[in-house]
Amino acid sequence: MNKRRAFDIPFVGLKPGEHSFEFFIEDAFFETYPTQDFSNCKVNVRLTLDKKNGLMLLRFEMEGSVDVVCDRCGNQLPLDLWDEFNIVVKLVDDPDRMNEQEEDPDMFYIAQGASHLHIADWVYEFITLSMPMQKQCSEAQIGGVYCNKEVLQMLQQMKPDIDNN
């Protein structure tokens, strides 16, 4: 099966109400996207699709881990991810025009005659958005097993020079 098709939800055959889907995301998922600043991705995505008449409420729950390069010392650092995202998908006659005009990033339009909902791009976006801006261990963990001790020492030696300027 095509990897991308695994992320197509055939919603036409679903009865109204809640439906659950699970996806396990690894590094291979990101091959079709731009280069990432993380590796060793192991993220579980739980999608709850609440189908209603003319619209669907999607709730994505992300939970897992990735390896990132620490902003402080440059070593590999495992990072736990957890986040939730909600999207409302409406079925309309002119989805392209509606999507261009929509200002709410949590609202998306698809054609009335559509039968599948492709969610791979949302999964990619939500995993990327789950990353913190600063990728480093907490103050209490500095000097731990994931830290580059030499870099931390050099930073400590440079600190008095910075304070004097």
PDB file of C-alpha atoms in Angstrom, residues 94-151:
ATOM      1  CA  ASP A  94     -16.212  25.893  -3.672  1.00  0.00           C
ATOM      2  CA  PRO A  95     -13.538  24.730  -1.186  1.00  0.00           C
ATOM      3  CA  ASP A  96     -10.587  26.465  -2.905  1.00  0.00           C
ATOM      4  CA  ARG A  97     -12.191  29.905  -2.644  1.00  0.00           C
ATOM      5  CA  MET A  98     -13.368  29.252   0.915  1.00  0.00           C
ATOM      6  CA  ASN A  99      -9.920  28.084   2.054  1.00  0.00           C
ATOM      7  CA  GLU A 100      -8.309  31.212   0.537  1.00  0.00           C
ATOM      8  CA  GLN A 101     -10.742  33.485   2.383  1.00  0.00           C
ATOM      9  CA  GLU A 102     -10.697  31.647   5.718  1.00  0.00           C
ATOM     10  CA  GLU A 103      -8.671  33.363   8.428  1.00  0.00           C
ATOM     11  CA  ASP A 104      -9.106  30.678  11.092  1.00  0.00           C
ATOM     12  CA  PRO A 105      -6.286  28.109  10.764  1.00  0.00           C
ATOM     13  CA  ASP A 106      -8.470  25.523  12.500  1.00  0.00           C
ATOM     14  CA  MET A 107     -11.125  25.619   9.751  1.00  0.00           C
ATOM     15  CA  PHE A 108     -10.724  23.722   6.475  1.00  0.00           C
ATOM     16  CA  TYR A 109     -13.076  23.242   3.539  1.00  0.00           C
ATOM     17  CA  ILE A 110     -13.410  20.284   1.154  1.00  0.00           C
ATOM     18  CA  ALA A 111     -15.688  19.654  -1.815  1.00  0.00           C
ATOM     19  CA  GLN A 112     -19.215  18.342  -1.267  1.00  0.00           C
ATOM     20  CA  GLY A 113     -18.463  15.357  -3.512  1.00  0.00           C
ATOM     21  CA  ALA A 114     -15.201  14.400  -1.748  1.00  0.00           C
ATOM     22  CA  SER A 115     -15.015  10.903  -0.345  1.00  0.00           C
ATOM     23  CA  HIS A 116     -11.608  10.879   1.392  1.00  0.00           C
ATOM     24  CA  LEU A 117      -9.873  13.193   3.803  1.00  0.00           C
ATOM     25  CA  HIS A 118      -6.081  13.312   3.450  1.00  0.00           C
ATOM     26  CA  ILE A 119      -4.530  14.024   6.867  1.00  0.00           C
ATOM     27  CA  ALA A 120      -0.772  13.448   6.278  1.00  0.00           C
ATOM     28  CA  ASP A 121      -0.007  17.161   5.899  1.00  0.00           C
ATOM     29  CA  TRP A 122      -1.800  17.937   9.153  1.00  0.00           C
ATOM     30  CA  VAL A 123       0.111  15.174  10.956  1.00  0.00           C
ATOM     31  CA  TYR A 124       3.376  16.622   9.625  1.00  0.00           C
ATOM     32  CA  GLU A 125       2.397  20.143  10.655  1.00  0.00           C
ATOM     33  CA  PHE A 126       1.217  19.128  14.126  1.00  0.00           C
ATOM     34  CA  ILE A 127       4.346  17.110  14.927  1.00  0.00           C
ATOM     35  CA  THR A 128       6.455  20.063  13.814  1.00  0.00           C
ATOM     36  CA  LEU A 129       4.359  22.470  15.897  1.00  0.00           C
ATOM     37  CA  SER A 130       4.743  20.191  18.933  1.00  0.00           C
ATOM     38  CA  MET A 131       8.479  20.958  19.033  1.00  0.00           C
ATOM     39  CA  PRO A 132       9.526  23.564  21.579  1.00  0.00           C
ATOM     40  CA  MET A 133      11.308  26.666  20.270  1.00  0.00           C
ATOM     41  CA  GLN A 134      14.294  25.993  22.525  1.00  0.00           C
ATOM     42  CA  LYS A 135      15.547  22.444  22.448  1.00  0.00           C
ATOM     43  CA  GLN A 136      17.527  21.856  25.598  1.00  0.00           C
ATOM     44  CA  CYS A 137      17.282  19.996  28.856  1.00  0.00           C
ATOM     45  CA  SER A 138      15.920  21.680  31.952  1.00  0.00           C
ATOM     46  CA  GLU A 139      18.169  23.591  34.357  1.00  0.00           C
ATOM     47  CA  ALA A 140      18.033  20.651  36.786  1.00  0.00           C
ATOM     48  CA  GLN A 141      19.254  18.237  34.071  1.00  0.00           C
ATOM     49  CA  ILE A 142      22.265  20.308  32.933  1.00  0.00           C
ATOM     50  CA  GLY A 143      25.398  18.181  33.182  1.00  0.00           C
ATOM     51  CA  GLY A 144      23.416  14.944  32.937  1.00  0.00           C
ATOM     52  CA  VAL A 145      23.940  11.964  30.677  1.00  0.00           C
ATOM     53  CA  TYR A 146      22.876  13.791  27.494  1.00  0.00           C
ATOM     54  CA  CYS A 147      25.094  16.835  27.984  1.00  0.00           C
ATOM     55  CA  ASN A 148      28.426  17.545  26.314  1.00  0.00           C
ATOM     56  CA  LYS A 149      30.531  18.299  29.388  1.00  0.00           C
ATOM     57  CA  GLU A 150      33.342  19.981  27.400  1.00  0.00           C
ATOM     58  CA  VAL A 151      30.968  22.479  25.796  1.00  0.00           C
TER      59      VAL A 151
END
